[in-house]
Amino acid sequence: MLVKPKFKQKSFLILLAVPVIIITSILVVLGSLHSVRKVTDNADQLVTLQIPELRTISELQSVLNRQLIILHGYYATTDAPDAFEEKRLDESFKSNLKTLVDIGQHAADGKLLVSYVENYKKSAENFHNEMQKGRGRDWDILREHLAEASAYAQQANTELTDWNQKVRNRLAQGSSQTQKEVENLNKIQITFNIAMVLVAGLLLIIIYFRMRDQGKLFHSAHFEPLTDLPNRRSLQLWSERLVDQHNSTNPFYVAWLTLDRLGLISGTYGHIQGDALINKFSRSLEKILDYCQVDIYLFSIGSSNWVMVIKDAEDDNLIKQIIAQIEKLTSKPFNLEERDYNISCSIGISKTLTHEKDIQVLLRNADMARRSVLDDGGNNHRFYEPEMTDSAEKLLSVENDLRNALEKEEFELYYQPKLSKQGEQILSAEALIRWHSNGKIISPGIFIPVAEKTGLVNPIGDWVLRQACTQWVEWQRAGYAVPSVAVNISAQQFQLKSFINTVKAVVAETGIPPEKLELEITEEAASARPDLVVSVMDDLKEIGVSLAIDDFGTGYSSLAYLKRFPIDVIKIDRAFISQLHIS
């Protein structure tokens, strides 16, 4: 079954909600401080001023009325009042009067009240003095003093009542203001709640779009856009964890698949068609893997490369069955826009050993097996073998040394003579290159293929051409009768646009007569691009050099196409004529 790896995304945008809410809260708090301060001030005035003020007014009125009652009783009964009670009431009256004047918010009212009280006390004192005369008291004077005391007491009472009303008015005003401030606080709270809802909604919208964008960025970073499969980065991040968690005794397989000839199709019909072909093949590959009995993880690591990670497969047979289905898929043409495209694939497979759990090693081994298939023509599969690593390391070593071989003058030419039938006369000498590296002579069969793959065959070929021509000229000067010299030319070198100019330059620099130079090209190279080869040969014939076809009979030999080539010599391969006497 095809399994798609899952990845965790981290988003820190939600943390922005915290400072936004804090800032909004601070603004709301600052806005509500004024109302809170007003409510607090009103409450302080109520507790510290208005309630004590009302209580003191009430006590003053009570004491004043009590004193007035005692005064009228004294007049009615002529019985002297209790001196202690009178003293207590008087002290209470003085104390409350002082308190009221001290805490009172109206200084004019306080002075007026004090004057009424003082007049009352004088009238009451005059009344007491007249009463103490006994039988000699004057009742008319007593009534006059009592009337004055009552009048002043009434004035004081009226003043206290007015004062009480003013306090109550202030209290009502403060209550009204407090109520307004509380309403303001409620409005602020409602505004804050609405603001929080709006902020939260806005943040949710921002977070949603940001997470959506992050999701798109994450997807583009971890998935191949063309196939929508996990890419190379996903493979590296995820597969290492999977290998570490693999505790089964069954092998762990990695298969690397490449579509062959895709570059030719894209170059011929366009990259849009090539991309469509990749996409269709990828979808078909997913369907095949989805029906497998084991978990298979598929990654797209390039335009035409896929990696399959297969775990818990019991043995190689299951892998071979999967590969067979894939090869069956590519054996049939893919139809796109009423055109059939024939493709093939090369697959390299590696598996874990008991001691190996490095995914990079597994990928390298699978890639090495895949390249081995490609080197043999592709359209096949191959399991990795340790010998592949040894061979690859040797090739890399050869390549590294080969890049410096010209500068170090490690190449040397040997000359193989071509003799007459009697063997008495040298007809020509063929230049054969040898490489002295680290004290060893390396065969051309080893380093020439490496040179062809790395592009080094061109400078090496130029050196051989120039060296062979120079040597022939030196032979002539030394008196050696060597009629001509033959040089093998690689297919890459022969197809270079600059090759004709190179030959002209070498002929001019060395002084060799063009007809004394024979250039050899293999049958395989000549038949690869015959039109181009014919054109180059015609240009070379104009210079005057001789041309030869080497190794004739090793490829798809045909005498018919030889008519097209302006050649002077055909070198027939031994394998072509070795059994002529039998057949």
Coordinates of C-alpha atoms in Angstrom, one line a residue:
M1 CA 0.0 0.0 0.0
L2 CA 1.3 3.4 -0.9
V3 CA 1.8 5.5 2.2
K4 CA 2.4 9.3 2.1
P5 CA 4.6 10.7 4.9
K6 CA 3.1 13.4 7.1
F7 CA 5.0 16.4 8.4
K8 CA 4.4 18.7 11.3
Q9 CA 4.1 22.4 10.8
K10 CA 5.0 25.0 13.4
S11 CA 3.3 28.4 13.4
F12 CA 4.1 31.1 15.9
L13 CA 1.7 33.7 14.6
I14 CA -0.8 32.8 17.3
L15 CA 1.5 34.4 19.8
L16 CA 0.7 37.8 18.3
A17 CA -2.7 37.6 19.9
V18 CA -1.1 38.0 23.3
P19 CA 0.5 41.4 22.8
V20 CA -2.5 42.6 20.8
I21 CA -4.9 41.7 23.6
I22 CA -2.6 43.2 26.2
I23 CA -2.3 46.5 24.3
T24 CA -6.1 46.6 23.9
S25 CA -6.6 45.9 27.6
I26 CA -4.2 48.7 28.6
L27 CA -6.1 51.1 26.4
V28 CA -9.4 50.1 27.9
V29 CA -8.0 50.3 31.5
L30 CA -6.6 53.8 30.8
G31 CA -10.0 54.8 29.4
S32 CA -11.9 53.5 32.5
L33 CA -9.5 55.0 35.0
H34 CA -11.3 58.4 35.0
S35 CA -14.7 56.8 35.7
V36 CA -13.2 54.5 38.4
R37 CA -11.6 57.6 40.0
K38 CA -14.9 59.5 40.0
V39 CA -16.7 56.5 41.6
T40 CA -14.0 56.2 44.1
D41 CA -14.1 59.9 45.0
N42 CA -17.8 59.8 45.4
A43 CA -17.6 56.8 47.6
D44 CA -14.9 58.4 49.7
Q45 CA -17.0 61.6 50.2
L46 CA -20.0 59.5 51.1
V47 CA -18.1 57.6 53.8
T48 CA -15.9 60.3 55.2
L49 CA -18.1 63.4 54.8
Q50 CA -21.7 63.0 53.9
I51 CA -22.8 60.2 56.2
P52 CA -21.0 61.7 59.3
E53 CA -22.4 65.1 58.4
L54 CA -26.0 63.8 58.2
R55 CA -25.5 61.8 61.5
T56 CA -24.1 65.0 63.2
I57 CA -27.0 67.1 62.0
S58 CA -29.5 64.6 63.3
E59 CA -27.8 64.4 66.7
L60 CA -27.7 68.2 66.9
Q61 CA -31.4 68.5 66.2
S62 CA -32.1 65.8 68.7
V63 CA -30.1 67.5 71.5
L64 CA -31.5 70.9 70.7
N65 CA -35.1 69.7 70.8
R66 CA -34.3 67.8 74.1
Q67 CA -32.9 71.0 75.7
L68 CA -35.9 73.0 74.5
I69 CA -38.3 70.4 76.0
I70 CA -36.4 70.6 79.4
L71 CA -36.7 74.4 79.2
H72 CA -40.5 74.3 78.7
G73 CA -40.9 71.8 81.5
Y74 CA -38.9 73.9 83.9
Y75 CA -41.2 76.8 83.0
A76 CA -44.3 74.7 83.5
T77 CA -43.4 73.0 86.8
T78 CA -40.8 75.4 88.2
D79 CA -38.9 72.2 89.1
A80 CA -35.2 72.7 88.4
P81 CA -33.9 70.2 85.7
D82 CA -31.2 67.6 86.5
A83 CA -27.9 69.4 86.4
F84 CA -26.1 66.3 85.2
E85 CA -28.5 65.8 82.3
E86 CA -28.2 69.4 81.3
K87 CA -24.4 69.2 81.4
R88 CA -24.4 66.0 79.3
L89 CA -26.7 67.5 76.7
D90 CA -24.7 70.7 76.6
E91 CA -21.4 68.9 76.1
S92 CA -23.0 66.7 73.4
F93 CA -24.4 69.8 71.7
K94 CA -21.0 71.5 71.7
S95 CA -19.2 68.5 70.4
N96 CA -21.6 67.8 67.6
L97 CA -21.7 71.5 66.7
K98 CA -17.9 71.6 66.5
T99 CA -17.8 68.4 64.4
L100 CA -20.5 69.8 62.0
V101 CA -18.7 73.1 61.6
D102 CA -15.3 71.2 61.0
I103 CA -16.6 68.8 58.4
G104 CA -19.3 71.0 56.9
Q105 CA -18.7 72.1 53.3
H106 CA -20.6 75.5 53.7
A107 CA -18.7 77.9 55.9
A108 CA -21.4 80.6 55.8
D109 CA -24.0 78.1 57.0
G110 CA -21.7 77.1 59.8
K111 CA -21.3 80.7 61.0
L112 CA -25.1 81.4 60.8
L113 CA -25.8 78.2 62.8
V114 CA -23.3 79.1 65.5
S115 CA -24.9 82.6 65.8
Y116 CA -28.4 81.0 66.3
V117 CA -27.1 78.6 68.8
E118 CA -25.3 81.3 70.8
N119 CA -28.5 83.5 70.8
Y120 CA -30.4 80.4 72.0
K121 CA -28.0 79.8 74.8
K122 CA -28.1 83.4 75.9
S123 CA -31.9 83.4 76.0
A124 CA -31.9 80.0 77.9
E125 CA -29.4 81.4 80.3
N126 CA -31.5 84.5 80.9
F127 CA -34.5 82.2 81.5
H128 CA -32.6 80.1 84.0
N129 CA -31.4 83.2 85.9
E130 CA -34.9 84.6 86.1
M131 CA -36.3 81.2 87.3
Q132 CA -33.7 81.1 90.1
K133 CA -35.3 84.3 91.7
G134 CA -38.0 82.1 93.2
R135 CA -41.1 84.0 94.3
G136 CA -39.6 87.2 93.0
R137 CA -39.4 85.9 89.4
D138 CA -41.2 87.9 86.7
W139 CA -43.4 85.6 84.6
D140 CA -43.7 88.1 81.8
I141 CA -39.9 88.2 81.5
L142 CA -39.8 84.4 81.7
R143 CA -42.2 84.1 78.9
E144 CA -40.2 86.6 76.9
H145 CA -37.0 84.7 77.4
L146 CA -38.7 81.4 76.7
A147 CA -40.2 82.7 73.5
E148 CA -36.8 84.1 72.4
A149 CA -35.1 80.7 73.2
S150 CA -37.8 78.9 71.3
A151 CA -37.4 81.2 68.3
Y152 CA -33.6 80.9 68.2
A153 CA -34.0 77.1 68.6
Q154 CA -36.4 77.0 65.7
Q155 CA -34.0 79.1 63.6
A156 CA -31.2 76.7 64.4
N157 CA -33.5 73.7 63.7
T158 CA -34.5 75.3 60.3
E159 CA -30.8 75.9 59.5
L160 CA -30.0 72.3 60.4
T161 CA -32.8 71.1 58.2
D162 CA -31.6 73.2 55.3
W163 CA -28.1 71.9 55.9
N164 CA -29.4 68.4 55.9
Q165 CA -31.2 69.0 52.6
K166 CA -28.1 70.4 51.0
V167 CA -26.1 67.3 52.1
R168 CA -28.8 65.1 50.8
N169 CA -28.7 67.1 47.5
R170 CA -25.0 66.6 47.2
L171 CA -25.5 62.9 48.1
A172 CA -28.1 62.6 45.3
Q173 CA -25.9 64.4 42.9
G174 CA -22.9 62.2 43.8
S175 CA -25.1 59.1 43.4
S176 CA -26.3 60.3 40.0
Q177 CA -22.7 61.0 38.9
T178 CA -21.7 57.6 40.3
Q179 CA -24.5 55.9 38.4
K180 CA -23.3 57.7 35.2
E181 CA -19.8 56.6 35.8
V182 CA -20.9 53.0 36.4
E183 CA -22.9 53.2 33.2
N184 CA -19.7 54.5 31.5
L185 CA -17.8 51.6 32.9
N186 CA -20.4 49.2 31.6
K187 CA -20.2 50.8 28.2
I188 CA -16.4 50.6 28.3
Q189 CA -16.8 46.9 29.3
I190 CA -19.2 46.3 26.4
T191 CA -16.9 48.2 24.1
F192 CA -13.9 46.1 25.4
N193 CA -15.8 42.9 24.8
I194 CA -16.8 43.9 21.3
A195 CA -13.2 45.0 20.6
M196 CA -12.0 41.6 21.9
V197 CA -14.4 39.8 19.7
L198 CA -13.4 41.9 16.7
V199 CA -9.7 41.5 17.5
A200 CA -10.1 37.8 18.0
G201 CA -12.0 37.5 14.7
L202 CA -9.4 39.6 12.9
L203 CA -6.6 37.5 14.4
L204 CA -8.4 34.3 13.4
I205 CA -8.7 35.6 9.8
I206 CA -5.0 36.7 9.8
I207 CA -3.9 33.4 11.3
Y208 CA -6.1 31.5 8.9
F209 CA -4.6 33.2 5.8
R210 CA -1.1 33.1 7.2
M211 CA -1.4 29.4 8.1
R212 CA -2.8 28.8 4.6
D213 CA 0.1 30.6 3.1
Q214 CA 2.5 28.8 5.4
G215 CA 0.8 25.6 4.3
K216 CA 1.4 26.4 0.7
L217 CA 5.0 27.4 1.4
F218 CA 5.5 24.2 3.4
H219 CA 3.9 22.1 0.6
S220 CA 6.1 23.7 -2.0
A221 CA 9.2 23.1 0.1
H222 CA 8.5 19.5 0.8
F223 CA 6.6 18.3 -2.3
E224 CA 7.5 18.2 -6.0
P225 CA 5.2 20.6 -7.9
L226 CA 4.9 18.5 -11.0
T227 CA 4.0 15.1 -9.3
D228 CA 2.7 16.5 -6.0
L229 CA 4.8 13.8 -4.3
P230 CA 7.2 14.3 -1.3
N231 CA 10.5 15.6 -2.7
R232 CA 14.2 15.1 -1.9
R233 CA 14.1 17.2 1.2
S234 CA 11.1 15.2 2.5
L235 CA 13.0 12.1 1.8
Q236 CA 16.0 13.2 3.9
L237 CA 13.8 14.5 6.8
W238 CA 11.5 11.6 7.0
S239 CA 13.3 8.5 5.9
E240 CA 16.1 8.8 8.5
R241 CA 13.4 8.6 11.2
L242 CA 11.7 5.7 9.5
V243 CA 15.0 3.8 9.2
D244 CA 15.8 4.4 12.9
Q245 CA 12.3 3.2 13.9
H246 CA 12.6 0.0 11.7
N247 CA 13.0 -2.8 14.2
S248 CA 11.7 -5.6 12.1
T249 CA 13.9 -8.5 11.1
N250 CA 12.7 -8.1 7.5
P251 CA 14.9 -6.2 5.1
F252 CA 14.4 -2.5 4.4
Y253 CA 14.6 -1.6 0.7
V254 CA 15.3 1.5 -1.2
A255 CA 14.6 1.6 -5.0
W256 CA 15.7 4.4 -7.3
L257 CA 13.8 4.7 -10.6
T258 CA 14.6 6.8 -13.6
L259 CA 12.7 7.2 -16.9
D260 CA 14.9 6.5 -19.9
R261 CA 15.0 8.7 -23.0
L262 CA 12.8 11.4 -21.3
G263 CA 15.2 14.1 -22.4
L264 CA 14.9 13.0 -26.0
I265 CA 11.1 13.1 -25.8
S266 CA 11.1 16.6 -24.1
G267 CA 13.6 17.9 -26.6
T268 CA 11.6 16.6 -29.6
Y269 CA 8.0 17.3 -28.5
G270 CA 8.6 20.0 -25.9
H271 CA 8.9 20.2 -22.2
I272 CA 5.2 20.5 -21.7
Q273 CA 4.7 17.1 -23.2
G274 CA 7.6 15.8 -21.2
D275 CA 6.1 17.1 -17.9
A276 CA 2.7 15.7 -18.8
L277 CA 4.3 12.3 -19.5
I278 CA 6.1 12.5 -16.1
N279 CA 2.8 13.3 -14.3
K280 CA 0.9 10.5 -16.0
F281 CA 3.6 8.0 -15.3
S282 CA 3.7 9.1 -11.6
R283 CA 0.0 8.7 -11.2
S284 CA 0.1 5.2 -12.8
L285 CA 3.1 4.3 -10.5
E286 CA 1.1 5.4 -7.4
K287 CA -1.8 3.2 -8.5
I288 CA 0.5 0.2 -8.8
L289 CA 2.1 0.8 -5.4
D290 CA -1.3 1.4 -3.7
Y291 CA -2.2 -2.3 -4.3
C292 CA 0.9 -3.7 -2.8
Q293 CA 0.7 -5.7 0.4
V294 CA 3.5 -3.8 2.2
D295 CA 3.9 -0.1 3.1
I296 CA 5.7 1.7 0.3
Y297 CA 6.7 5.4 0.5
L298 CA 7.2 7.1 -2.8
F299 CA 9.3 10.3 -3.3
S300 CA 9.8 12.4 -6.4
I301 CA 13.4 13.7 -6.4
G302 CA 13.7 15.2 -9.8
S303 CA 12.1 15.7 -13.1
S304 CA 12.3 12.0 -14.0
N305 CA 13.5 10.3 -10.8
W306 CA 11.6 8.5 -8.1
V307 CA 12.7 6.8 -4.9
M308 CA 10.6 4.1 -3.3
V309 CA 11.2 3.2 0.4
I310 CA 9.8 -0.3 1.1
K311 CA 9.8 -1.7 4.6
D312 CA 8.8 -5.1 6.1
A313 CA 9.2 -6.9 2.8
E314 CA 9.9 -10.6 3.6
D315 CA 12.5 -11.1 0.8
D316 CA 13.6 -10.0 -2.7
N317 CA 10.8 -11.8 -4.4
L318 CA 8.2 -9.3 -3.3
I319 CA 10.4 -6.4 -4.6
K320 CA 10.9 -8.2 -7.9
Q321 CA 7.1 -8.6 -8.2
I322 CA 6.7 -4.8 -7.7
I323 CA 9.5 -4.1 -10.2
A324 CA 7.9 -6.5 -12.7
Q325 CA 4.6 -4.5 -12.5
I326 CA 6.5 -1.3 -13.1
E327 CA 8.4 -2.7 -16.0
K328 CA 5.1 -4.0 -17.4
L329 CA 3.7 -0.5 -17.1
T330 CA 6.5 1.0 -19.2
S331 CA 6.3 -1.8 -21.7
K332 CA 3.1 -0.2 -23.1
P333 CA 3.1 3.2 -24.8
F334 CA 1.6 6.2 -22.9
N335 CA -1.0 8.1 -24.9
L336 CA -1.0 11.9 -24.6
E337 CA -3.1 14.1 -27.0
E338 CA -3.5 11.2 -29.5
R339 CA 0.2 10.5 -29.6
D340 CA 1.9 7.3 -28.2
Y341 CA 5.1 7.7 -26.3
N342 CA 7.3 4.6 -25.7
I343 CA 9.3 4.9 -22.5
S344 CA 11.4 2.6 -20.4
C345 CA 12.8 2.8 -16.9
S346 CA 16.1 1.9 -15.1
I347 CA 15.8 0.8 -11.5
G348 CA 18.5 0.3 -8.9
I349 CA 17.6 -1.4 -5.6
S350 CA 19.5 -1.6 -2.3
K351 CA 18.5 -3.0 1.0
T352 CA 19.6 -2.8 4.6
L353 CA 22.1 -5.2 6.1
T354 CA 22.1 -6.1 9.8
H355 CA 24.6 -3.3 10.6
E356 CA 23.5 -0.7 8.1
K357 CA 20.8 1.9 8.8
D358 CA 22.2 5.0 7.1
I359 CA 19.6 6.2 4.5
Q360 CA 22.2 8.1 2.6
V361 CA 24.2 4.9 2.1
L362 CA 21.1 3.1 1.0
L363 CA 20.3 5.9 -1.5
R364 CA 23.9 5.9 -2.8
N365 CA 23.8 2.2 -3.3
A366 CA 20.5 2.3 -5.1
D367 CA 21.7 5.1 -7.3
M368 CA 24.9 3.2 -8.0
A369 CA 22.9 0.1 -9.1
R370 CA 20.7 2.4 -11.3
R371 CA 23.7 3.9 -13.0
S372 CA 25.0 0.5 -13.6
V373 CA 21.8 -0.3 -15.5
L374 CA 22.0 3.0 -17.4
D375 CA 25.6 2.2 -18.4
D376 CA 24.4 -1.1 -19.9
G377 CA 21.7 0.6 -22.0
G378 CA 18.9 1.0 -19.4
N379 CA 15.4 -0.6 -19.4
N380 CA 16.3 -3.0 -16.7
H381 CA 16.7 -3.3 -12.9
R382 CA 19.6 -4.4 -10.7
F383 CA 20.2 -5.0 -7.1
Y384 CA 23.2 -3.3 -5.5
E385 CA 26.4 -5.4 -5.1
P386 CA 29.4 -4.3 -3.1
E387 CA 31.6 -4.7 -6.2
M388 CA 29.8 -1.7 -7.7
T389 CA 31.2 0.6 -5.0
D390 CA 34.7 -0.7 -5.6
S391 CA 34.3 -0.1 -9.3
A392 CA 32.8 3.4 -8.8
E393 CA 35.7 4.3 -6.5
K394 CA 38.2 3.1 -9.0
L395 CA 36.5 5.1 -11.7
L396 CA 36.5 8.2 -9.5
S397 CA 40.1 7.7 -8.7
V398 CA 40.9 7.3 -12.4
E399 CA 38.9 10.5 -13.2
N400 CA 40.7 12.6 -10.6
D401 CA 44.1 11.4 -11.7
L402 CA 43.1 11.8 -15.4
R403 CA 42.3 15.5 -15.0
N404 CA 46.0 16.2 -14.1
A405 CA 47.6 13.7 -16.4
L406 CA 48.2 16.1 -19.3
E407 CA 49.8 18.7 -17.1
K408 CA 52.0 16.1 -15.4
E409 CA 53.0 14.7 -18.9
E410 CA 52.0 11.2 -17.9
F411 CA 50.8 10.1 -21.3
E412 CA 53.1 8.4 -23.8
L413 CA 52.6 7.2 -27.4
Y414 CA 53.6 3.8 -28.6
Y415 CA 53.6 3.2 -32.4
Q416 CA 52.4 -0.1 -33.9
P417 CA 53.8 -0.6 -37.4
K418 CA 51.7 -1.8 -40.3
L419 CA 54.0 -4.0 -42.4
S420 CA 53.8 -5.2 -46.0
K421 CA 52.7 -8.7 -46.8
Q422 CA 56.3 -9.9 -46.9
G423 CA 57.0 -8.0 -43.6
E424 CA 60.0 -6.3 -45.1
Q425 CA 58.5 -2.8 -45.4
I426 CA 56.8 -0.5 -42.9
L427 CA 53.7 0.9 -44.6
S428 CA 52.4 3.0 -41.7
A429 CA 52.6 3.5 -37.9
E430 CA 49.5 3.7 -35.7
A431 CA 49.8 5.8 -32.6
L432 CA 48.7 4.0 -29.4
I433 CA 48.3 6.0 -26.2
R434 CA 49.4 4.7 -22.8
W435 CA 49.1 6.3 -19.4
H436 CA 51.8 6.1 -16.7
S437 CA 50.0 6.8 -13.4
N438 CA 51.6 6.2 -10.0
G439 CA 54.2 3.9 -11.5
K440 CA 51.6 1.8 -13.4
I441 CA 50.7 1.6 -17.0
I442 CA 46.9 2.0 -17.4
S443 CA 45.2 0.5 -20.4
P444 CA 43.2 2.8 -22.7
G445 CA 40.3 0.4 -22.2
I446 CA 40.1 1.7 -18.6
F447 CA 40.7 5.4 -18.9
I448 CA 39.3 6.2 -22.4
P449 CA 35.7 5.4 -21.4
V450 CA 36.2 7.7 -18.3
A451 CA 37.6 10.4 -20.5
E452 CA 34.6 10.2 -22.9
K453 CA 32.2 10.5 -20.0
T454 CA 34.0 13.5 -18.5
G455 CA 34.8 15.3 -21.7
L456 CA 38.5 14.9 -21.2
V457 CA 38.8 12.8 -24.4
N458 CA 38.9 16.0 -26.5
P459 CA 42.0 17.6 -25.0
I460 CA 43.7 14.1 -24.8
G461 CA 42.8 13.5 -28.5
D462 CA 44.2 16.9 -29.5
W463 CA 47.5 16.0 -27.7
V464 CA 47.7 12.6 -29.4
L465 CA 47.1 14.2 -32.8
R466 CA 49.8 16.9 -32.3
Q467 CA 52.3 14.5 -30.7
A468 CA 51.9 11.8 -33.5
C469 CA 52.4 14.4 -36.2
T470 CA 55.4 15.9 -34.5
Q471 CA 56.9 12.4 -34.1
W472 CA 56.5 11.6 -37.8
V473 CA 58.3 14.8 -38.7
E474 CA 61.2 14.0 -36.4
W475 CA 61.4 10.5 -37.9
Q476 CA 61.8 12.0 -41.4
R477 CA 64.5 14.3 -40.1
A478 CA 66.3 11.4 -38.6
G479 CA 66.1 9.4 -41.8
Y480 CA 63.5 6.8 -40.8
A481 CA 61.3 5.7 -43.7
V482 CA 57.8 5.8 -42.2
P483 CA 55.4 6.6 -45.0
S484 CA 52.5 7.8 -42.8
V485 CA 51.2 7.9 -39.3
A486 CA 47.6 6.9 -38.2
V487 CA 45.7 8.4 -35.3
N488 CA 42.5 7.1 -33.7
I489 CA 39.8 9.8 -33.3
S490 CA 37.0 9.5 -30.8
A491 CA 33.4 10.0 -31.8
Q492 CA 33.1 13.1 -29.5
Q493 CA 36.2 14.7 -31.0
F494 CA 35.2 13.9 -34.5
Q495 CA 31.8 15.6 -34.1
L496 CA 33.3 18.8 -32.6
K497 CA 32.7 21.9 -34.8
S498 CA 36.3 22.9 -34.0
F499 CA 37.8 19.6 -35.1
I500 CA 38.5 20.7 -38.7
N501 CA 40.3 23.8 -37.5
T502 CA 42.3 21.7 -35.0
V503 CA 43.5 19.4 -37.8
K504 CA 44.5 22.4 -40.0
A505 CA 46.4 24.0 -37.1
V506 CA 48.3 20.8 -36.3
V507 CA 49.2 20.2 -39.9
A508 CA 50.4 23.8 -40.2
E509 CA 52.3 23.8 -36.9
T510 CA 54.1 20.4 -37.3
G511 CA 54.7 20.6 -41.0
I512 CA 53.5 17.1 -41.8
P513 CA 52.1 16.7 -45.3
P514 CA 48.3 16.2 -45.0
E515 CA 48.5 13.0 -47.1
K516 CA 50.9 11.5 -44.6
L517 CA 48.3 11.7 -41.8
E518 CA 45.6 9.0 -41.5
L519 CA 42.7 9.6 -39.2
E520 CA 40.8 6.5 -38.0
I521 CA 37.2 6.5 -36.8
T522 CA 35.4 3.4 -35.6
E523 CA 32.4 1.9 -37.4
E524 CA 30.2 2.5 -34.4
A525 CA 31.1 6.2 -34.3
A526 CA 30.6 6.5 -38.1
S527 CA 27.2 5.0 -38.1
A528 CA 25.9 7.0 -35.1
R529 CA 25.4 10.2 -37.1
P530 CA 26.2 9.4 -40.7
D531 CA 25.2 12.7 -42.2
L532 CA 27.4 14.6 -39.9
V533 CA 30.3 12.1 -40.3
V534 CA 30.1 12.4 -44.1
S535 CA 30.2 16.2 -43.9
V536 CA 33.3 16.2 -41.6
M537 CA 35.0 13.6 -43.8
D538 CA 34.4 15.8 -46.9
D539 CA 36.1 18.7 -45.1
L540 CA 39.0 16.5 -44.1
K541 CA 39.5 15.2 -47.6
E542 CA 39.7 18.8 -48.8
I543 CA 42.6 19.3 -46.4
G544 CA 44.2 16.2 -47.9
V545 CA 44.4 13.7 -45.0
S546 CA 43.6 10.0 -45.4
L547 CA 40.5 8.5 -43.7
A548 CA 40.0 5.0 -42.3
I549 CA 37.1 3.0 -40.8
D550 CA 38.4 1.0 -37.9
D551 CA 36.9 -2.2 -36.3
F552 CA 34.6 -2.8 -39.3
G553 CA 32.4 -5.8 -38.5
T554 CA 31.8 -5.3 -34.8
G555 CA 28.6 -3.3 -35.3
Y556 CA 25.7 -3.4 -37.7
S557 CA 28.1 -3.8 -40.6
S558 CA 26.7 -2.8 -43.9
L559 CA 28.7 -2.4 -47.1
A560 CA 25.9 -0.2 -48.5
Y561 CA 26.5 2.8 -46.2
L562 CA 30.3 2.6 -46.8
K563 CA 29.7 4.0 -50.2
R564 CA 28.7 7.3 -48.6
F565 CA 31.9 7.7 -46.8
P566 CA 35.0 9.1 -48.7
I567 CA 37.3 6.7 -46.9
D568 CA 40.7 5.3 -48.1
V569 CA 41.1 2.3 -45.8
I570 CA 38.8 -0.2 -44.1
K571 CA 40.3 -2.1 -41.2
I572 CA 38.2 -5.2 -40.8
D573 CA 37.9 -6.6 -37.3
R574 CA 39.5 -10.0 -36.7
A575 CA 36.2 -11.3 -35.2
F576 CA 34.5 -10.6 -38.6
I577 CA 36.8 -12.9 -40.6
S578 CA 38.1 -15.4 -38.1
Q579 CA 35.5 -18.1 -39.1
L580 CA 35.0 -17.2 -42.8
H581 CA 36.6 -20.6 -43.8
I582 CA 33.9 -22.3 -41.8
S583 CA 30.8 -20.5 -43.0

